[in-house]
CSV table of C-alpha atoms in Angstrom, one decimal:
chain,number,residue,atom,x,y,z
A,1317,MET,CA,-111.4,-60.9,48.2
A,1318,MET,CA,-114.9,-60.5,49.6
A,1319,ARG,CA,-115.9,-57.4,51.5
A,1320,GLU,CA,-116.4,-57.8,55.2
A,1321,SER,CA,-119.6,-56.6,56.9
A,1322,LYS,CA,-121.1,-56.9,60.4
A,1323,CYS,CA,-124.5,-57.6,58.9
A,1324,PRO,CA,-125.0,-61.4,58.4
A,1325,PHE,CA,-127.4,-60.8,55.5
A,1326,MET,CA,-124.7,-58.6,53.7
A,1327,ARG,CA,-122.0,-61.2,54.4
A,1328,ILE,CA,-124.2,-63.9,52.7
A,1329,THR,CA,-124.9,-61.5,49.8
A,1330,PHE,CA,-121.2,-60.8,49.1
A,1331,PHE,CA,-120.4,-64.6,49.3
A,1332,LEU,CA,-123.2,-65.5,46.9
A,1333,LEU,CA,-122.2,-62.7,44.4
A,1334,SER,CA,-118.7,-64.2,44.4
A,1335,LEU,CA,-120.2,-67.4,43.0
A,1336,LEU,CA,-120.9,-65.6,39.7
A,1337,VAL,CA,-117.3,-64.6,39.4
A,1338,ARG,CA,-116.2,-68.2,40.2
A,1339,ALA,CA,-118.6,-69.6,37.6
A,1340,SER,CA,-117.1,-67.3,34.9
A,1341,ASP,CA,-113.6,-68.3,36.0
A,1342,ALA,CA,-114.6,-71.9,35.1
A,1343,LEU,CA,-114.4,-70.8,31.4
A,1344,THR,CA,-110.8,-69.7,31.5
A,1345,PRO,CA,-108.1,-71.8,29.7
A,1346,ALA,CA,-106.4,-72.4,33.1
A,1347,LEU,CA,-109.2,-74.9,34.0
A,1348,SER,CA,-110.0,-77.9,31.9
A,1349,PHE,CA,-113.2,-79.9,32.3
A,1350,ARG,CA,-113.3,-83.6,31.7
A,1351,ARG,CA,-116.0,-85.9,30.5
A,1352,ALA,CA,-118.7,-87.0,32.9
A,1353,VAL,CA,-118.6,-90.5,34.3
A,1354,ALA,CA,-122.0,-92.1,34.6
A,1355,THR,CA,-123.0,-93.7,37.9
A,1356,ALA,CA,-125.6,-96.2,38.9
A,1357,THR,CA,-127.4,-93.6,41.1
A,1358,PRO,CA,-127.9,-90.2,39.5
A,1359,GLN,CA,-125.5,-87.8,41.1
A,1360,ARG,CA,-123.5,-84.7,40.1
A,1361,SER,CA,-120.0,-85.7,39.1
A,1362,ARG,CA,-116.9,-84.3,37.5
A,1363,SER,CA,-116.6,-84.2,33.7
A,1364,LEU,CA,-114.0,-85.4,31.2
A,1365,GLY,CA,-112.8,-83.9,27.9
A,1366,VAL,CA,-114.4,-84.9,24.6
A,1367,SER,CA,-113.8,-84.7,20.9
A,1368,ALA,CA,-116.7,-84.1,18.6
A,1369,CYS,CA,-117.1,-84.5,14.8
A,1370,HIS,CA,-119.3,-82.0,12.9
A,1371,ASN,CA,-119.6,-81.7,9.1
A,1372,GLY,CA,-116.7,-84.1,8.7
A,1373,HIS,CA,-114.3,-82.2,11.0
A,1374,ARG,CA,-113.0,-83.5,14.3
A,1375,PHE,CA,-112.4,-81.1,17.2
A,1376,ASP,CA,-110.3,-81.8,20.3
A,1377,ALA,CA,-112.1,-80.0,23.1
A,1378,ASP,CA,-109.2,-79.8,25.5
A,1379,LYS,CA,-106.8,-78.4,22.8
A,1380,HIS,CA,-109.4,-76.0,21.5
A,1381,ALA,CA,-110.1,-74.7,25.0
A,1382,ALA,CA,-106.4,-74.5,25.9
A,1383,ASP,CA,-105.7,-72.4,22.9
A,1384,GLY,CA,-108.5,-70.0,23.9
A,1385,ASN,CA,-109.9,-69.9,20.3
A,1386,GLY,CA,-113.4,-68.8,19.5
A,1387,GLU,CA,-116.2,-66.9,21.2
A,1388,ILE,CA,-118.2,-67.8,24.3
A,1389,MET,CA,-122.0,-68.0,23.7
A,1390,ILE,CA,-124.3,-67.3,26.7
A,1391,VAL,CA,-127.4,-69.3,25.9
A,1392,GLY,CA,-130.1,-67.2,27.7
A,1393,ALA,CA,-129.0,-63.6,28.5
A,1394,GLY,CA,-131.5,-63.1,31.3
A,1395,TRP,CA,-130.8,-61.9,34.8
A,1396,VAL,CA,-127.8,-64.3,35.3
A,1397,GLY,CA,-126.7,-64.7,31.7
A,1398,SER,CA,-126.5,-60.9,31.0
A,1399,ARG,CA,-124.3,-60.4,34.1
A,1400,LEU,CA,-122.0,-63.2,33.1
A,1401,ALA,CA,-121.8,-61.9,29.5
A,1402,THR,CA,-120.9,-58.4,30.8
A,1403,HIS,CA,-118.3,-59.8,33.2
A,1404,LEU,CA,-116.6,-61.8,30.4
A,1405,HIS,CA,-116.9,-58.9,27.9
A,1406,ASP,CA,-115.2,-56.6,30.5
A,1407,ARG,CA,-112.4,-59.1,30.8
A,1408,GLY,CA,-111.8,-58.9,27.0
A,1409,GLU,CA,-113.5,-62.2,26.0
A,1410,LEU,CA,-115.4,-62.4,22.7
A,1411,VAL,CA,-119.0,-63.0,23.8
A,1412,ARG,CA,-122.4,-63.4,22.1
A,1413,VAL,CA,-125.8,-64.1,23.7
A,1414,THR,CA,-129.2,-65.4,22.9
A,1415,ASN,CA,-132.7,-64.2,23.8
A,1416,ARG,CA,-136.1,-65.7,23.1
A,1417,PRO,CA,-137.9,-64.3,20.1
A,1418,GLY,CA,-140.4,-61.5,20.9
A,1419,ILE,CA,-139.0,-60.9,24.4
A,1420,ASP,CA,-138.4,-57.2,25.2
A,1421,GLN,CA,-135.6,-57.3,27.8
A,1422,ARG,CA,-136.2,-53.7,28.7
A,1423,HIS,CA,-139.8,-54.3,30.0
A,1424,LYS,CA,-139.1,-57.3,32.3
A,1425,GLU,CA,-140.1,-57.2,35.9
A,1426,PRO,CA,-137.2,-55.9,38.1
A,1427,TYR,CA,-136.6,-59.4,39.6
A,1428,PHE,CA,-135.9,-60.8,36.1
A,1429,GLU,CA,-134.5,-57.7,34.4
A,1430,PRO,CA,-131.1,-58.2,32.8
A,1431,VAL,CA,-128.3,-55.6,32.7
A,1432,PRO,CA,-127.7,-53.7,29.4
A,1433,LEU,CA,-125.1,-55.3,27.2
A,1434,ALA,CA,-122.4,-53.5,25.2
A,1435,ASP,CA,-123.3,-52.6,21.6
A,1436,ASP,CA,-120.7,-54.9,20.2
A,1437,VAL,CA,-122.1,-58.0,21.8
A,1438,PRO,CA,-123.9,-60.0,19.0
A,1439,ARG,CA,-127.4,-61.2,19.9
A,1440,HIS,CA,-129.4,-64.1,18.5
A,1441,GLU,CA,-133.1,-64.9,18.7
A,1442,PHE,CA,-133.2,-68.5,20.0
A,1443,ASP,CA,-135.8,-70.7,21.6
A,1444,ILE,CA,-134.8,-74.3,22.5
A,1445,THR,CA,-138.4,-75.4,22.0
A,1446,ASP,CA,-138.4,-74.1,18.4
A,1447,PRO,CA,-135.9,-75.8,16.1
A,1448,THR,CA,-136.5,-73.2,13.4
A,1449,THR,CA,-134.7,-70.7,15.5
A,1450,TRP,CA,-131.5,-72.8,15.9
A,1451,ASP,CA,-130.3,-71.8,12.4
A,1452,SER,CA,-129.7,-68.3,13.8
A,1453,LEU,CA,-126.9,-69.6,16.0
A,1454,PRO,CA,-123.2,-69.5,14.9
A,1455,ALA,CA,-121.5,-72.7,13.8
A,1456,PRO,CA,-120.8,-74.7,16.9
A,1457,GLU,CA,-117.2,-75.4,15.9
A,1458,THR,CA,-116.4,-71.6,15.8
A,1459,LEU,CA,-117.2,-71.3,19.6
A,1460,GLN,CA,-114.8,-71.8,22.5
A,1461,ALA,CA,-117.7,-72.6,24.9
A,1462,ALA,CA,-121.4,-72.3,25.4
A,1463,VAL,CA,-123.0,-71.6,28.8
A,1464,VAL,CA,-126.7,-72.6,29.2
A,1465,THR,CA,-128.1,-70.4,31.9
A,1466,PHE,CA,-131.8,-71.5,32.0
A,1467,ALA,CA,-133.4,-74.7,33.1
A,1468,THR,CA,-133.5,-77.3,30.4
A,1469,LYS,CA,-136.0,-80.2,30.1
A,1470,THR,CA,-136.1,-83.6,28.7
A,1471,GLY,CA,-137.9,-83.8,25.3
A,1472,THR,CA,-136.1,-80.7,24.0
A,1473,CYS,CA,-132.5,-80.7,25.3
A,1474,GLU,CA,-131.7,-84.1,23.8
A,1475,LEU,CA,-132.3,-83.0,20.2
A,1476,PHE,CA,-130.5,-79.7,20.7
A,1477,TRP,CA,-127.5,-81.5,22.2
A,1478,GLU,CA,-127.4,-84.0,19.3
A,1479,GLN,CA,-127.7,-81.3,16.6
A,1480,TYR,CA,-125.7,-78.5,18.1
A,1481,LEU,CA,-124.2,-78.6,21.6
A,1482,GLN,CA,-122.2,-81.8,21.2
A,1483,TYR,CA,-120.1,-80.0,18.6
A,1484,VAL,CA,-119.2,-77.1,20.9
A,1485,PRO,CA,-115.8,-77.8,22.5
A,1486,ARG,CA,-116.9,-76.9,26.1
A,1487,VAL,CA,-120.5,-76.8,27.4
A,1488,VAL,CA,-121.4,-75.5,30.8
A,1489,CYS,CA,-124.9,-75.7,32.3
A,1490,TYR,CA,-126.2,-73.7,35.3
A,1491,SER,CA,-128.2,-75.8,37.6
A,1492,SER,CA,-129.9,-75.4,41.0
A,1493,THR,CA,-130.0,-77.3,44.3
A,1494,ALA,CA,-133.7,-77.9,43.5
A,1495,VAL,CA,-132.6,-80.9,41.5
A,1496,TYR,CA,-131.6,-82.8,44.7
A,1497,GLN,CA,-133.8,-85.0,46.8
A,1498,VAL,CA,-134.4,-83.3,50.2
A,1499,GLY,CA,-136.4,-85.4,52.6
A,1500,VAL,CA,-135.8,-84.1,56.1
A,1501,PRO,CA,-135.2,-80.6,57.6
A,1502,GLY,CA,-131.6,-79.8,58.0
A,1503,GLN,CA,-130.5,-82.4,55.5
A,1504,HIS,CA,-126.9,-82.0,54.2
A,1505,VAL,CA,-126.8,-81.6,50.4
A,1506,ASP,CA,-123.7,-82.1,48.2
A,1507,GLU,CA,-122.7,-83.7,44.9
A,1508,HIS,CA,-123.4,-87.2,46.3
A,1509,THR,CA,-127.0,-86.4,47.2
A,1510,PRO,CA,-129.4,-88.4,44.9
A,1511,LEU,CA,-131.1,-86.4,42.2
A,1512,ARG,CA,-134.9,-86.0,41.9
A,1513,ASP,CA,-136.6,-87.6,38.9
A,1514,SER,CA,-137.5,-84.2,37.4
A,1515,PRO,CA,-137.3,-83.1,33.8
A,1516,ARG,CA,-134.5,-80.6,34.6
A,1517,ALA,CA,-132.4,-83.1,36.6
A,1518,LEU,CA,-132.8,-85.7,33.8
A,1519,ALA,CA,-131.9,-83.2,31.1
A,1520,GLU,CA,-128.8,-82.1,32.9
A,1521,THR,CA,-127.7,-85.6,33.6
A,1522,TYR,CA,-128.1,-86.4,29.9
A,1523,MET,CA,-125.8,-83.6,28.9
A,1524,GLN,CA,-123.3,-84.2,31.7
A,1525,GLU,CA,-122.9,-87.8,30.7
A,1526,ARG,CA,-122.0,-86.6,27.2
A,1527,GLY,CA,-119.4,-84.1,28.3
A,1528,ALA,CA,-121.1,-81.0,29.7
A,1529,THR,CA,-120.1,-79.5,33.0
A,1530,VAL,CA,-123.0,-78.8,35.3
A,1531,LEU,CA,-122.6,-76.1,37.9
A,1532,THR,CA,-125.0,-76.5,40.8
A,1533,ILE,CA,-125.5,-73.0,42.2
A,1534,ALA,CA,-127.0,-72.8,45.7
A,1535,GLY,CA,-128.3,-69.2,45.3
A,1536,ILE,CA,-127.7,-66.0,43.4
A,1537,PHE,CA,-128.6,-62.6,44.8
A,1538,GLY,CA,-128.2,-59.2,43.4
A,1539,GLU,CA,-127.4,-55.7,44.8
A,1540,ALA,CA,-128.4,-55.3,48.4
A,1541,GLN,CA,-131.1,-52.6,47.6
A,1542,GLY,CA,-132.2,-54.3,44.3
A,1543,ALA,CA,-135.1,-56.6,43.6
A,1544,ARG,CA,-132.8,-59.6,44.2
A,1545,GLY,CA,-131.1,-58.3,47.3
A,1546,VAL,CA,-131.0,-61.1,49.9
A,1547,CYS,CA,-133.2,-59.3,52.4
A,1548,ASN,CA,-135.9,-58.5,49.8
A,1549,CYS,CA,-135.8,-62.1,48.5
A,1550,LEU,CA,-136.2,-63.6,52.0
A,1551,THR,CA,-138.9,-61.1,52.9
A,1552,SER,CA,-140.9,-61.8,49.8
A,1553,TYR,CA,-140.5,-65.5,50.2
A,1554,VAL,CA,-141.8,-65.6,53.8
A,1555,GLN,CA,-144.6,-63.2,53.1
A,1556,SER,CA,-145.8,-65.4,50.3
A,1557,GLY,CA,-146.5,-68.1,52.9
A,1558,ALA,CA,-143.6,-70.4,51.8
A,1559,VAL,CA,-141.4,-72.2,54.3
A,1560,LEU,CA,-137.6,-71.6,53.9
A,1561,ASN,CA,-136.7,-74.6,51.8
A,1562,GLY,CA,-136.9,-77.2,54.6
A,1563,GLY,CA,-133.7,-76.0,56.3
A,1564,LYS,CA,-131.4,-77.9,53.9
A,1565,ILE,CA,-127.7,-77.2,54.2
A,1566,VAL,CA,-125.7,-77.0,51.0
């Protein structure tokens, strides 16, 4: 249950933080995702279960997920991914993460700084734009799920999907409301809103049509006094001269 507060900014903060918990709950065996159904107009849709064949072996995604076998790999353990990995690890899930080669997580700016991970969480150096790093990842059939937490783009995600992700029983991609077409102030945005013709939207649609589940997250904020506290984020955004997102309603 969310905490109650008289401060409207704090109420928003508690609500948005609860989205992270809900996103991780999407990985539990109690929920089964089904393979995406392609539509004439690009939209976000539900997904349907798939079976994949890798190295001569066929895997039933729904059965594998229901059995709860394998580890969950967080692809991109940055600000969001590290918190998801920690939450899952604390729940007793087997988790492993990836980070880009040469990135020192301890020296990131506070806005992007991840939380420390437990010593028993395996780490892999991985860069989606560098196929030579893909060999560092575990065999896809040994995983229960993979969660892609960063923005993917066309030109790189297709090859990674064909060579790796399609063989993972369950794939979840974190997205953003930035993929939607917003033309007027106050426009209502939901799963039926047409998508922009952007590299991220096209890449996510490509994966969704092949079985991935795409979570469109409207906003993620951190601790109230931290660099990603809702008040700090809004203050920095306004001071930078930006207009608050056209007043769209999600």
